[in-house]
CSV table of C-alpha atoms in Angstrom, one decimal:
chain,number,residue,atom,x,y,z
A,1,UNK,CA,2.4,-13.6,-2.0
A,2,UNK,CA,0.8,-15.4,1.0
A,3,UNK,CA,1.5,-14.3,4.6
A,4,UNK,CA,3.3,-16.8,6.8
A,5,UNK,CA,0.1,-17.4,8.8
A,6,UNK,CA,-1.8,-18.2,5.7
A,7,UNK,CA,0.9,-20.5,4.4
A,8,UNK,CA,0.7,-22.4,7.7
A,9,UNK,CA,-3.1,-22.6,7.3
A,10,UNK,CA,-2.9,-24.0,3.8
A,11,UNK,CA,-0.3,-26.5,4.9
A,12,UNK,CA,-2.5,-27.5,7.8
A,13,UNK,CA,-5.5,-28.2,5.7
A,14,UNK,CA,-3.5,-30.2,3.2
A,15,UNK,CA,-1.9,-32.2,6.0
A,16,UNK,CA,-5.2,-32.9,7.6
A,17,UNK,CA,-6.7,-34.1,4.4
A,18,UNK,CA,-3.8,-36.4,3.9
A,19,UNK,CA,-3.9,-37.7,7.4
A,20,UNK,CA,-7.7,-38.6,7.0
A,21,UNK,CA,-7.0,-40.0,3.6
A,22,UNK,CA,-9.4,-37.6,2.0
A,23,UNK,CA,-9.4,-37.8,-1.8
A,24,UNK,CA,-9.9,-34.1,-2.2
A,25,UNK,CA,-8.9,-30.9,-0.2
A,26,UNK,CA,-12.0,-28.7,-0.3
A,27,UNK,CA,-12.9,-25.1,0.5
A,28,UNK,CA,-14.3,-26.5,3.8
A,29,UNK,CA,-10.9,-27.9,4.7
A,30,UNK,CA,-9.5,-24.4,4.0
A,31,UNK,CA,-12.1,-22.6,6.1
A,32,UNK,CA,-11.6,-25.1,9.0
A,33,UNK,CA,-7.9,-24.4,8.9
A,34,UNK,CA,-8.6,-20.7,9.0
A,35,UNK,CA,-10.2,-21.1,12.4
A,36,UNK,CA,-6.6,-21.3,13.7
A,37,UNK,CA,-5.5,-18.3,11.6
A,38,UNK,CA,-5.1,-15.2,13.8
A,39,UNK,CA,-6.3,-12.6,11.2
A,40,UNK,CA,-9.3,-14.8,10.1
A,41,UNK,CA,-10.4,-15.5,13.7
A,42,UNK,CA,-10.2,-11.8,14.5
A,43,UNK,CA,-12.5,-11.1,11.6
A,44,UNK,CA,-14.9,-13.9,12.4
A,45,UNK,CA,-15.3,-12.9,16.0
A,46,UNK,CA,-15.8,-9.2,15.0
A,47,UNK,CA,-18.6,-10.4,12.7
A,48,UNK,CA,-20.3,-12.3,15.6
A,49,UNK,CA,-19.4,-15.9,14.6
A,50,UNK,CA,-19.2,-18.7,17.2
A,51,UNK,CA,-15.8,-20.1,16.1
A,52,UNK,CA,-16.1,-23.3,18.0
A,53,UNK,CA,-19.5,-24.1,16.7
A,54,UNK,CA,-18.4,-23.3,13.1
A,55,UNK,CA,-15.5,-25.7,13.6
A,56,UNK,CA,-17.8,-28.5,14.7
A,57,UNK,CA,-20.2,-27.9,11.7
A,58,UNK,CA,-17.3,-27.9,9.2
A,59,UNK,CA,-15.9,-31.1,10.7
A,60,UNK,CA,-19.3,-32.8,10.2
A,61,UNK,CA,-19.7,-31.6,6.7
A,62,UNK,CA,-16.2,-32.7,5.7
A,63,UNK,CA,-16.8,-36.1,7.2
A,64,UNK,CA,-20.1,-36.5,5.5
A,65,UNK,CA,-19.2,-35.2,2.0
A,66,UNK,CA,-15.5,-35.9,1.2
A,67,UNK,CA,-14.7,-39.3,-0.2
A,68,UNK,CA,-12.0,-41.3,1.5
A,69,UNK,CA,-9.3,-43.1,-0.4
A,70,UNK,CA,-9.5,-47.0,-0.1
A,71,UNK,CA,-6.8,-48.9,1.7
A,72,UNK,CA,-3.7,-49.4,-0.5
A,73,UNK,CA,-4.4,-46.4,-2.7
A,74,UNK,CA,-1.4,-44.2,-2.4
A,75,UNK,CA,-2.7,-41.2,-4.4
A,76,UNK,CA,-2.1,-37.8,-2.8
A,77,UNK,CA,-5.1,-35.6,-1.9
A,78,UNK,CA,-6.1,-33.2,-4.7
A,79,UNK,CA,-7.2,-29.6,-4.1
A,80,UNK,CA,-10.6,-29.0,-5.7
A,81,UNK,CA,-11.2,-26.3,-8.3
A,82,UNK,CA,-13.1,-24.3,-5.7
A,83,UNK,CA,-10.2,-24.5,-3.3
A,84,UNK,CA,-7.8,-23.2,-6.1
A,85,UNK,CA,-10.3,-20.5,-7.2
A,86,UNK,CA,-10.6,-19.1,-3.6
A,87,UNK,CA,-6.8,-18.7,-3.3
A,88,UNK,CA,-6.4,-17.2,-6.8
A,89,UNK,CA,-9.3,-14.8,-6.2
A,90,UNK,CA,-7.8,-13.6,-2.9
A,91,UNK,CA,-4.4,-13.1,-4.5
A,92,UNK,CA,-5.9,-11.2,-7.4
A,93,UNK,CA,-8.0,-8.9,-5.1
A,94,UNK,CA,-4.9,-8.1,-2.9
A,95,UNK,CA,-2.7,-7.4,-5.9
A,96,UNK,CA,-5.3,-5.2,-7.5
A,97,UNK,CA,-5.6,-3.1,-4.3
A,98,UNK,CA,-1.8,-2.5,-4.2
A,99,UNK,CA,-1.1,-4.6,-1.2
A,100,UNK,CA,1.7,-7.3,-1.1
A,101,UNK,CA,0.5,-10.1,1.2
A,102,UNK,CA,-2.6,-12.2,1.2
A,103,UNK,CA,-3.9,-12.8,4.7
A,104,UNK,CA,-6.5,-15.3,6.2
A,105,UNK,CA,-9.0,-12.4,6.3
A,106,UNK,CA,-8.6,-11.9,2.5
A,107,UNK,CA,-9.3,-15.6,1.9
A,108,UNK,CA,-12.5,-15.3,4.0
A,109,UNK,CA,-13.8,-12.7,1.6
A,110,UNK,CA,-12.9,-14.9,-1.4
A,111,UNK,CA,-14.8,-17.9,0.0
A,112,UNK,CA,-18.1,-16.0,-0.3
A,113,UNK,CA,-17.8,-16.1,-4.1
A,114,UNK,CA,-18.1,-19.9,-3.9
A,115,UNK,CA,-21.8,-19.6,-3.4
A,116,UNK,CA,-22.6,-23.3,-3.8
A,117,UNK,CA,-20.0,-24.4,-1.2
A,118,UNK,CA,-20.9,-25.6,2.2
A,119,UNK,CA,-18.2,-23.2,3.6
A,120,UNK,CA,-20.1,-20.1,2.3
A,121,UNK,CA,-23.4,-21.5,3.5
A,122,UNK,CA,-22.1,-22.2,7.0
A,123,UNK,CA,-20.6,-18.7,7.3
A,124,UNK,CA,-24.0,-17.2,6.4
A,125,UNK,CA,-25.7,-19.7,8.8
A,126,UNK,CA,-23.5,-18.3,11.6
A,127,UNK,CA,-24.5,-14.8,10.8
A,128,UNK,CA,-21.3,-13.8,8.8
A,129,UNK,CA,-21.8,-12.0,5.5
A,130,UNK,CA,-19.3,-10.8,3.0
A,131,UNK,CA,-20.2,-7.2,3.8
A,132,UNK,CA,-19.5,-7.8,7.5
A,133,UNK,CA,-16.0,-9.1,6.6
A,134,UNK,CA,-15.2,-6.3,4.2
A,135,UNK,CA,-16.4,-3.6,6.6
A,136,UNK,CA,-14.2,-4.9,9.3
A,137,UNK,CA,-11.1,-5.3,7.0
A,138,UNK,CA,-11.6,-1.9,5.4
A,139,UNK,CA,-12.9,0.2,8.2
A,140,UNK,CA,-12.6,-1.8,11.5
A,141,UNK,CA,-16.4,-1.7,11.8
A,142,UNK,CA,-17.7,-4.6,13.9
A,143,UNK,CA,-21.0,-6.1,13.1
A,144,UNK,CA,-22.7,-4.6,16.1
A,145,UNK,CA,-21.5,-1.1,15.2
A,146,UNK,CA,-22.6,-1.6,11.6
A,147,UNK,CA,-26.1,-2.7,12.6
A,148,UNK,CA,-26.6,0.0,15.1
A,149,UNK,CA,-25.5,2.6,12.5
A,150,UNK,CA,-28.0,1.2,10.1
A,151,UNK,CA,-30.8,1.3,12.7
A,152,UNK,CA,-29.9,4.9,13.3
A,153,UNK,CA,-30.2,5.6,9.6
A,154,UNK,CA,-33.6,3.9,9.4
A,155,UNK,CA,-35.0,5.8,12.3
A,156,UNK,CA,-33.7,9.1,10.8
A,157,UNK,CA,-35.2,8.2,7.4
A,158,UNK,CA,-38.6,7.4,9.0
A,159,UNK,CA,-38.4,10.7,10.9
A,160,UNK,CA,-39.9,9.1,14.0
A,161,UNK,CA,-37.4,10.3,16.5
A,162,UNK,CA,-34.9,13.1,16.9
A,163,UNK,CA,-33.7,15.6,14.3
A,164,UNK,CA,-33.2,14.2,10.8
A,165,UNK,CA,-29.8,14.7,9.3
A,166,UNK,CA,-29.4,15.2,5.6
A,167,UNK,CA,-27.3,12.8,3.5
A,168,UNK,CA,-24.7,15.5,2.9
A,169,UNK,CA,-24.3,16.0,6.7
A,170,UNK,CA,-23.9,12.2,7.2
A,171,UNK,CA,-21.6,11.4,4.2
A,172,UNK,CA,-19.8,14.6,3.3
A,173,UNK,CA,-17.9,17.5,4.8
A,174,UNK,CA,-18.7,21.1,3.8
A,175,UNK,CA,-15.2,22.5,3.2
A,176,UNK,CA,-16.6,26.1,2.9
A,177,UNK,CA,-18.0,25.8,6.4
A,178,UNK,CA,-14.7,24.5,7.7
A,179,UNK,CA,-12.9,27.4,6.1
A,180,UNK,CA,-15.3,29.9,7.7
A,181,UNK,CA,-14.6,28.3,11.1
A,182,UNK,CA,-10.8,28.7,10.6
A,183,UNK,CA,-10.2,25.0,10.4
A,184,UNK,CA,-8.4,25.1,7.1
A,185,UNK,CA,-4.8,26.5,6.9
A,186,UNK,CA,-3.7,28.9,4.2
A,187,UNK,CA,-2.4,27.3,1.1
A,188,UNK,CA,1.2,28.3,0.3
A,189,UNK,CA,3.0,27.9,-3.0
A,190,UNK,CA,0.1,26.4,-5.0
A,191,UNK,CA,-1.2,29.5,-6.8
A,192,UNK,CA,-0.7,28.0,-10.3
A,193,UNK,CA,-2.6,24.8,-9.5
A,194,UNK,CA,-5.5,26.8,-7.9
A,195,UNK,CA,-5.7,29.1,-10.9
A,196,UNK,CA,-5.8,26.1,-13.3
A,197,UNK,CA,-8.5,24.5,-11.1
A,198,UNK,CA,-10.6,27.7,-11.3
A,199,UNK,CA,-10.2,27.8,-15.1
A,200,UNK,CA,-11.5,24.3,-15.4
A,201,UNK,CA,-14.4,24.8,-13.0
A,202,UNK,CA,-15.5,27.9,-14.9
A,203,UNK,CA,-15.9,25.9,-18.2
A,204,UNK,CA,-19.4,25.1,-19.4
A,205,UNK,CA,-18.4,21.6,-20.3
A,206,UNK,CA,-15.6,19.3,-19.2
A,207,UNK,CA,-15.4,21.2,-15.9
A,208,UNK,CA,-14.3,18.3,-13.6
A,209,UNK,CA,-10.6,18.8,-12.5
A,210,UNK,CA,-8.5,15.8,-11.4
A,211,UNK,CA,-5.4,16.2,-9.2
A,212,UNK,CA,-2.8,13.5,-9.9
A,213,UNK,CA,0.3,13.2,-7.8
A,214,UNK,CA,2.3,11.1,-5.3
A,215,UNK,CA,0.8,10.4,-1.9
A,216,UNK,CA,1.5,13.3,0.6
A,217,UNK,CA,2.2,16.1,-1.9
A,218,UNK,CA,-0.9,18.1,-0.9
A,219,UNK,CA,-3.7,17.2,-3.4
A,220,UNK,CA,-6.4,17.4,-0.8
A,221,UNK,CA,-5.0,20.7,0.4
A,222,UNK,CA,-5.8,22.1,-3.0
A,223,UNK,CA,-9.5,21.5,-2.6
A,224,UNK,CA,-9.3,23.0,0.9
A,225,UNK,CA,-7.4,26.0,-0.4
A,226,UNK,CA,-10.0,26.6,-3.1
A,227,UNK,CA,-12.8,26.5,-0.5
A,228,UNK,CA,-10.9,29.1,1.5
A,229,UNK,CA,-10.6,31.3,-1.5
A,230,UNK,CA,-14.3,31.0,-2.3
A,231,UNK,CA,-15.1,32.0,1.3
A,232,UNK,CA,-12.8,35.0,1.1
A,233,UNK,CA,-14.4,36.0,-2.3
A,234,UNK,CA,-11.0,35.7,-4.1
A,235,UNK,CA,-12.5,33.8,-7.1
A,236,UNK,CA,-14.3,34.8,-10.4
A,237,UNK,CA,-18.0,35.8,-10.2
A,238,UNK,CA,-19.1,32.4,-11.5
A,239,UNK,CA,-17.6,30.6,-8.5
A,240,UNK,CA,-18.4,33.1,-5.7
A,241,UNK,CA,-21.4,31.2,-4.4
A,242,UNK,CA,-19.9,27.7,-5.0
A,243,UNK,CA,-19.8,25.2,-2.1
A,244,UNK,CA,-17.3,22.4,-2.0
A,245,UNK,CA,-18.4,19.1,-0.3
A,246,UNK,CA,-15.8,16.4,0.4
A,247,UNK,CA,-17.3,12.9,0.1
A,248,UNK,CA,-16.6,10.4,2.9
A,249,UNK,CA,-16.7,7.2,0.9
A,250,UNK,CA,-16.0,5.1,4.0
A,251,UNK,CA,-19.0,6.5,5.8
A,252,UNK,CA,-21.1,6.0,2.6
A,253,UNK,CA,-20.2,2.3,2.4
A,254,UNK,CA,-20.2,1.5,6.2
A,255,UNK,CA,-23.3,-0.4,7.4
A,256,UNK,CA,-24.8,-1.0,3.9
A,257,UNK,CA,-25.9,-4.5,4.8
A,258,UNK,CA,-28.7,-5.0,2.2
A,259,UNK,CA,-28.7,-4.7,-1.6
A,260,UNK,CA,-29.7,-1.2,-2.6
A,261,UNK,CA,-28.6,0.6,0.6
A,262,UNK,CA,-25.4,2.0,-0.9
A,263,UNK,CA,-27.2,3.1,-4.1
A,264,UNK,CA,-29.9,4.8,-2.0
A,265,UNK,CA,-27.3,6.7,0.0
A,266,UNK,CA,-25.3,7.9,-2.9
A,267,UNK,CA,-28.4,8.9,-4.9
A,268,UNK,CA,-29.6,11.0,-1.9
A,269,UNK,CA,-26.2,12.7,-1.8
A,270,UNK,CA,-26.3,13.5,-5.5
A,271,UNK,CA,-30.0,14.7,-5.2
A,272,UNK,CA,-29.1,17.1,-2.4
A,273,UNK,CA,-26.0,18.4,-4.2
A,274,UNK,CA,-28.2,19.2,-7.2
A,275,UNK,CA,-30.5,21.3,-5.0
A,276,UNK,CA,-27.5,23.5,-4.0
A,277,UNK,CA,-26.6,26.1,-6.6
A,278,UNK,CA,-23.0,25.7,-7.8
A,279,UNK,CA,-22.3,22.7,-5.5
A,280,UNK,CA,-19.0,20.9,-6.2
A,281,UNK,CA,-18.3,17.4,-5.0
A,282,UNK,CA,-14.7,16.6,-4.1
A,283,UNK,CA,-13.7,12.9,-4.0
A,284,UNK,CA,-10.3,12.2,-2.4
A,285,UNK,CA,-8.6,9.0,-3.7
A,286,UNK,CA,-11.2,9.0,-6.5
A,287,UNK,CA,-10.0,5.6,-7.8
A,288,UNK,CA,-11.7,3.9,-4.8
A,289,UNK,CA,-15.2,4.7,-6.3
A,290,UNK,CA,-14.6,1.9,-8.9
A,291,UNK,CA,-16.1,-1.1,-7.3
A,292,UNK,CA,-17.3,0.8,-4.2
A,293,UNK,CA,-20.7,-0.5,-3.1
A,294,UNK,CA,-21.0,-3.1,-5.8
A,295,UNK,CA,-22.6,-6.4,-4.8
A,296,UNK,CA,-20.8,-9.5,-6.0
A,297,UNK,CA,-21.3,-9.8,-9.7
A,298,UNK,CA,-23.0,-6.4,-9.9
A,299,UNK,CA,-22.0,-3.6,-12.1
A,300,UNK,CA,-23.6,-0.7,-10.2
A,301,UNK,CA,-20.7,0.8,-8.2
A,302,UNK,CA,-20.2,4.4,-7.2
A,303,UNK,CA,-18.6,5.4,-10.5
A,304,UNK,CA,-21.6,4.2,-12.5
A,305,UNK,CA,-24.0,5.9,-10.2
A,306,UNK,CA,-22.2,9.2,-10.6
A,307,UNK,CA,-21.9,9.0,-14.4
A,308,UNK,CA,-25.4,10.4,-15.2
A,309,UNK,CA,-25.1,13.4,-13.0
A,310,UNK,CA,-21.6,14.2,-14.5
A,311,UNK,CA,-22.7,13.6,-18.1
A,312,UNK,CA,-25.7,16.0,-18.1
A,313,UNK,CA,-23.8,18.7,-16.3
A,314,UNK,CA,-26.0,18.6,-13.2
A,315,UNK,CA,-23.0,18.1,-10.9
A,316,UNK,CA,-19.4,19.3,-10.9
A,317,UNK,CA,-16.8,17.0,-9.4
A,318,UNK,CA,-13.2,17.3,-8.3
A,319,UNK,CA,-11.0,14.3,-7.6
A,320,UNK,CA,-7.5,13.3,-6.5
A,321,UNK,CA,-5.5,10.2,-7.1
A,322,UNK,CA,-1.9,8.9,-7.5
A,323,UNK,CA,0.0,8.3,-10.7
A,324,UNK,CA,-0.1,4.5,-10.0
A,325,UNK,CA,-3.9,4.4,-9.6
A,326,UNK,CA,-4.5,6.8,-12.4
């Protein structure tokens, strides 16, 4: 289902194509109409685009490339296959993520898949990338913040200035340490679930428990409660030195502007976890790792990067998800 603003934008681009007697309604018509769409304009400005300049460039491209119907030809303008693919792709992505409405911002993301279109080219020429748009939609991160975060990472990686932080410190939280600091409340009424978790973690193989339940029932609290019991020593001997780290997938993805940045970060996290005896990785909303960090058309997302470590037993993992996503 399209939002009202997006329906107006689609209607606007079709009407403009008819008024100018254009034979086709193209992706460029759609992008030009999105320059009057509130959600799309908000994203473009956050990504550093000059909206007025982009509008002028799109108008020139449309005038130069779209055929005009001859006088007396009463045919209606026809949406191109690219135009239709963009809207279908945006609708599919929104539905697969569990949301109900497609906004102008979602259509912006879908336009980047039309790599041969003038629209995608002009967005990139104006300094807007697909990652910039996704970062703002998902995390509210503007382009300037994303780039400054990346520069900070690079300076840390080079070790030229300041104290270097480990990948675990940047992209995960040590739940054991939080428990020691008294920042985790006692877990009440979940003794059976904690015992079952301990049983699974103590196995030699297939030792990766998954919590499945509705939102808000306290799945994350189980991991925190287990960390508190480990700190208090109220666990079997095999888990007494275990350390639970909660992965922050948002921080892991944020600012990964170039191909390979995400893979590098996640591999650093896994490598550091392997160096810690009995480390356990907890991933809240674990279904989000499918597709996380993958470039368009690429298969290497977070789930595929974690598989080798899980398969050879080098890393134990806990996760939580809902029945719907499971």
